[in-house]
Tab-separated table of C-alpha atoms and ligand atoms in Angstrom:
chain	number	residue	atom	x	y	z
H	1089	MET	CA	0.666	-95.683	26.220
H	1090	VAL	CA	2.654	-98.686	25.088
H	1091	GLY	CA	6.115	-99.032	26.519
H	1092	VAL	CA	5.678	-96.465	29.283
H	1093	SER	CA	5.463	-97.941	32.702
H	1094	HIS	CA	4.509	-95.847	35.667
H	1095	LYS	CA	5.856	-97.277	38.847
H	1096	LYS	CA	3.215	-96.666	41.456
H	1097	SER	CA	4.632	-95.704	44.813
H	1098	ALA	CA	2.901	-97.167	47.795
H	1099	ILE	CA	2.275	-93.827	49.410
H	1100	LYS	CA	1.043	-90.482	48.206
H	1101	ILE	CA	2.260	-87.284	49.804
H	1102	GLY	CA	0.250	-84.077	49.686
H	1103	VAL	CA	1.872	-80.679	49.591
H	1104	LEU	CA	-0.438	-77.905	50.721
H	1105	ALA	CA	-0.427	-75.588	47.713
H	1106	LEU	CA	-2.510	-72.594	48.741
H	1107	GLN	CA	0.452	-70.218	48.837
H	1108	GLY	CA	4.203	-70.204	49.346
H	1109	ALA	CA	7.090	-72.584	48.691
H	1110	PHE	CA	5.215	-75.750	47.783
H	1111	GLU	CA	6.814	-76.567	44.414
H	1112	ARG	CA	10.310	-77.280	45.728
H	1113	HIS	CA	8.896	-79.707	48.279
H	1114	GLN	CA	7.126	-81.565	45.511
H	1115	LYS	CA	10.401	-81.777	43.559
H	1116	VAL	CA	12.257	-83.266	46.514
H	1117	PHE	CA	9.710	-86.074	46.793
H	1118	LEU	CA	9.987	-86.611	43.051
H	1119	GLU	CA	13.754	-86.991	43.472
H	1120	LEU	CA	13.002	-89.644	46.060
H	1121	SER	CA	10.630	-91.372	43.600
H	1122	VAL	CA	7.677	-90.724	45.869
H	1123	GLU	CA	4.436	-89.455	44.423
H	1124	ALA	CA	3.522	-85.981	45.689
H	1125	ILE	CA	0.434	-84.016	44.701
H	1126	GLN	CA	-0.601	-80.432	45.338
H	1127	VAL	CA	-3.443	-80.090	47.810
H	1128	ARG	CA	-5.891	-77.233	47.316
H	1129	THR	CA	-9.255	-78.788	48.116
H	1130	PRO	CA	-10.765	-81.278	50.564
H	1131	ALA	CA	-10.996	-83.737	47.643
H	1132	ASP	CA	-7.222	-83.494	47.116
H	1133	LEU	CA	-6.649	-84.003	50.824
H	1134	ALA	CA	-8.699	-87.175	50.812
H	1135	LYS	CA	-6.194	-88.759	48.380
H	1136	VAL	CA	-3.057	-88.339	50.485
H	1137	ASP	CA	-1.352	-90.352	53.221
H	1138	ALA	CA	0.711	-87.485	54.601
H	1139	LEU	CA	0.914	-83.729	54.201
H	1140	VAL	CA	3.598	-81.055	53.956
H	1141	MET	CA	2.762	-77.513	54.990
H	1142	PRO	CA	5.343	-75.309	53.275
H	1143	GLY	CA	6.909	-71.975	54.091
H	1144	GLY	CA	5.289	-68.808	52.902
H	1145	GLU	CA	3.071	-66.361	54.704
H	1146	SER	CA	1.174	-67.958	57.553
H	1147	THR	CA	-1.436	-65.183	57.851
H	1148	THR	CA	-2.375	-65.568	54.183
H	1149	MET	CA	-2.340	-69.351	54.449
H	1150	SER	CA	-4.640	-69.153	57.456
H	1151	GLN	CA	-7.165	-67.145	55.427
H	1152	LEU	CA	-6.878	-69.479	52.443
H	1153	LEU	CA	-7.310	-72.534	54.668
H	1154	GLU	CA	-10.667	-71.094	55.666
H	1155	SER	CA	-11.835	-70.001	52.211
H	1156	SER	CA	-10.808	-73.333	50.654
H	1157	GLU	CA	-12.683	-75.138	53.427
H	1158	LEU	CA	-9.563	-77.149	54.168
H	1159	PHE	CA	-9.058	-76.101	57.774
H	1160	GLY	CA	-11.688	-78.415	59.276
H	1161	PRO	CA	-10.795	-81.526	57.226
H	1162	ILE	CA	-7.048	-81.098	57.868
H	1163	SER	CA	-7.706	-80.653	61.562
H	1164	LEU	CA	-9.711	-83.862	61.616
H	1165	ARG	CA	-7.081	-85.841	59.673
H	1166	ILE	CA	-4.372	-84.603	62.064
H	1167	LYS	CA	-6.400	-85.899	65.022
H	1168	GLN	CA	-6.721	-89.224	63.194
H	1169	GLY	CA	-2.910	-89.416	62.949
H	1170	LEU	CA	-2.085	-87.901	59.543
H	1171	PRO	CA	1.702	-87.379	59.393
H	1172	VAL	CA	2.383	-83.694	58.734
H	1173	PHE	CA	5.676	-81.902	58.109
H	1174	GLY	CA	5.394	-78.156	58.675
H	1175	THR	CA	8.251	-75.943	57.555
H	1176	CYS	CA	8.594	-72.280	58.533
H	1177	ALA	CA	5.092	-70.813	57.982
H	1178	GLY	CA	3.878	-74.429	58.039
H	1179	MET	CA	5.355	-74.808	61.515
H	1180	ILE	CA	3.471	-71.676	62.599
H	1181	LEU	CA	0.218	-73.196	61.318
H	1182	LEU	CA	0.773	-76.391	63.326
H	1183	SER	CA	1.724	-74.691	66.586
H	1184	LYS	CA	-0.330	-74.351	69.722
H	1185	LYS	CA	0.191	-70.624	70.130
H	1186	ILE	CA	1.390	-67.875	67.773
H	1187	LEU	CA	3.101	-64.775	69.113
H	1188	ASP	CA	3.104	-61.658	66.904
H	1189	GLY	CA	0.468	-63.169	64.639
H	1190	ARG	CA	-2.695	-61.529	63.394
H	1191	ASP	CA	-5.606	-61.628	65.827
H	1192	ASP	CA	-7.686	-63.711	63.443
H	1193	GLN	CA	-4.836	-66.069	62.507
H	1194	LEU	CA	-5.686	-69.733	62.964
H	1195	SER	CA	-3.414	-72.589	63.984
H	1196	PHE	CA	-4.060	-76.318	64.243
H	1197	ASP	CA	-2.740	-76.747	67.800
H	1198	ALA	CA	-1.178	-80.003	66.572
H	1199	ILE	CA	2.187	-79.737	68.340
H	1200	ASP	CA	2.741	-78.323	71.801
H	1201	ILE	CA	4.968	-75.397	70.869
H	1202	ASP	CA	4.605	-71.637	71.088
H	1203	VAL	CA	6.196	-69.814	68.166
H	1204	GLN	CA	7.100	-66.211	67.580
H	1205	ARG	CA	6.774	-64.997	64.014
H	1206	ASN	CA	9.667	-63.182	62.295
H	1207	ALA	CA	11.640	-63.587	65.487
H	1208	TYR	CA	15.192	-63.407	64.214
H	1209	GLY	CA	15.316	-59.652	63.670
H	1210	ARG	CA	15.486	-57.541	60.565
H	1211	GLN	CA	19.244	-57.548	59.946
H	1212	ILE	CA	19.262	-61.311	59.769
H	1213	ASP	CA	15.871	-61.736	58.155
H	1214	SER	CA	17.426	-64.575	56.206
H	1215	PHE	CA	20.471	-66.639	57.081
H	1216	GLU	CA	21.921	-70.102	56.727
H	1217	ALA	CA	23.372	-72.330	59.394
H	1218	GLU	CA	24.926	-75.777	59.500
H	1219	ILE	CA	22.937	-77.679	62.079
H	1220	GLU	CA	23.472	-81.084	63.638
H	1221	ILE	CA	20.443	-83.325	63.369
H	1222	ASP	CA	19.963	-86.403	65.525
H	1223	SER	CA	20.716	-89.552	63.510
H	1224	PHE	CA	22.380	-87.666	60.586
H	1225	ASP	CA	26.091	-88.327	60.194
H	1226	SER	CA	26.922	-84.880	58.801
H	1227	PRO	CA	25.461	-81.368	59.280
H	1228	PHE	CA	22.414	-80.111	57.398
H	1229	ASN	CA	22.441	-76.694	55.720
H	1230	ALA	CA	19.398	-74.935	57.175
H	1231	VAL	CA	18.040	-71.896	55.310
H	1232	PHE	CA	16.082	-69.524	57.561
H	1233	ILE	CA	13.829	-66.967	55.836
H	1234	ARG	CA	11.991	-64.536	58.125
H	1235	ALA	CA	11.880	-67.545	60.356
H	1236	PRO	CA	9.700	-68.170	63.364
H	1237	ARG	CA	11.344	-69.070	66.658
H	1238	ILE	CA	10.102	-71.817	68.927
H	1239	VAL	CA	9.847	-70.011	72.263
H	1240	SER	CA	8.488	-72.868	74.338
H	1241	LEU	CA	8.011	-76.603	74.030
H	1242	GLY	CA	5.730	-78.917	75.955
H	1243	PRO	CA	6.992	-82.131	77.596
H	1244	GLU	CA	5.734	-84.366	74.752
H	1245	VAL	CA	7.808	-82.557	72.125
H	1246	HIS	CA	11.182	-84.016	71.076
H	1247	ALA	CA	13.873	-81.542	70.093
H	1248	LEU	CA	15.748	-82.979	67.084
H	1249	ALA	CA	18.059	-80.072	66.229
H	1250	TYR	CA	19.258	-76.756	67.592
H	1251	CYS	CA	20.584	-73.543	66.100
H	1252	GLY	CA	22.370	-71.818	68.954
H	1253	ASP	CA	20.031	-72.201	71.920
H	1254	ASP	CA	16.903	-72.500	69.798
H	1255	VAL	CA	15.171	-75.720	68.878
H	1256	VAL	CA	14.717	-75.572	65.100
H	1257	LEU	CA	13.483	-79.103	64.366
H	1258	ALA	CA	10.958	-80.841	66.592
H	1259	LYS	CA	8.585	-83.777	66.611
H	1260	GLN	CA	5.524	-84.797	68.545
H	1261	GLU	CA	3.849	-88.027	67.487
H	1262	ASN	CA	2.698	-87.561	63.857
H	1263	ILE	CA	3.843	-83.945	63.616
H	1264	LEU	CA	7.319	-82.840	62.461
H	1265	VAL	CA	8.218	-79.150	62.289
H	1266	ALA	CA	11.220	-77.134	61.133
H	1267	SER	CA	11.655	-73.393	61.521
H	1268	PHE	CA	13.765	-73.365	58.337
H	1269	HIS	CA	13.284	-74.350	54.659
H	1270	PRO	CA	14.607	-77.929	54.189
H	1271	GLU	CA	13.436	-77.985	50.561
H	1272	LEU	CA	16.092	-75.367	49.686
H	1273	ALA	CA	19.059	-77.346	51.009
H	1274	ASN	CA	19.664	-79.648	48.015
H	1275	ASP	CA	19.608	-82.373	50.621
H	1276	VAL	CA	16.839	-84.934	50.745
H	1277	ARG	CA	17.586	-86.315	54.209
H	1278	LEU	CA	14.866	-84.459	56.124
H	1279	HIS	CA	12.210	-85.452	53.608
H	1280	GLU	CA	13.458	-89.020	53.954
H	1281	LEU	CA	13.200	-88.750	57.724
H	1282	PHE	CA	9.609	-87.559	57.356
H	1283	LEU	CA	8.830	-90.435	54.983
H	1284	LYS	CA	10.086	-92.923	57.540
H	1285	GLY	CA	7.247	-91.863	59.819
H	1286	VAL	CA	4.604	-92.216	57.095
O	1347	LIG	N1	7.298	-64.941	58.423
O	1347	LIG	C1	6.440	-65.875	57.760
O	1347	LIG	C2	5.115	-66.014	58.479
O	1347	LIG	O1	4.940	-65.494	59.518
O	1347	LIG	C3	7.105	-67.212	57.650
O	1347	LIG	C4	8.294	-67.121	56.747
O	1347	LIG	C5	8.545	-68.323	55.910
O	1347	LIG	O2	7.732	-69.257	55.841
O	1347	LIG	N2	9.630	-68.320	55.216
O	1347	LIG	O3	4.247	-66.673	57.994
């Protein structure tokens, strides 16, 4: 088309789009003028330089990761250093051990944390909290939806933010995880932080 110029961003982010809250993540990257595509197949995965695993239902995502034949290729890319940002259910998928999961539920064992699903109790199934994040000069509004709790962290894991006594944002090498939904905050700073590591 004449007169339409598409600025090509240097990097391409993938948002795992099997189930759950993937669209809002894609929008945040768009706001940051970074190309983000939905990943549903190994061919999609091959195109991306980094991956977001969104919130949703981790048991369902685990099944869909198998049926889409994405589990193996993602696992391999993670070992090769693919930067991945897992939020809520995405954090569960990246963890080493899942408490209160389904027996057949898979995880990538990509970050040395144990997580407990739906750990914040029924009355506060969903809540918001202003959290302080290392290197941010003002608090971040964290939205927790049937959130998992990090119940233990290995020595290689860096805690980047707390809510009460709980670590709610953590990083180990190429893996960043949040137990909340950063894409719902109308605040692009965590996506920017992730992009810095890409
Ligand atoms: N409770 C969900 C699970 O176990 C996670 C909730 C979310 O991603 N908002 O997968």
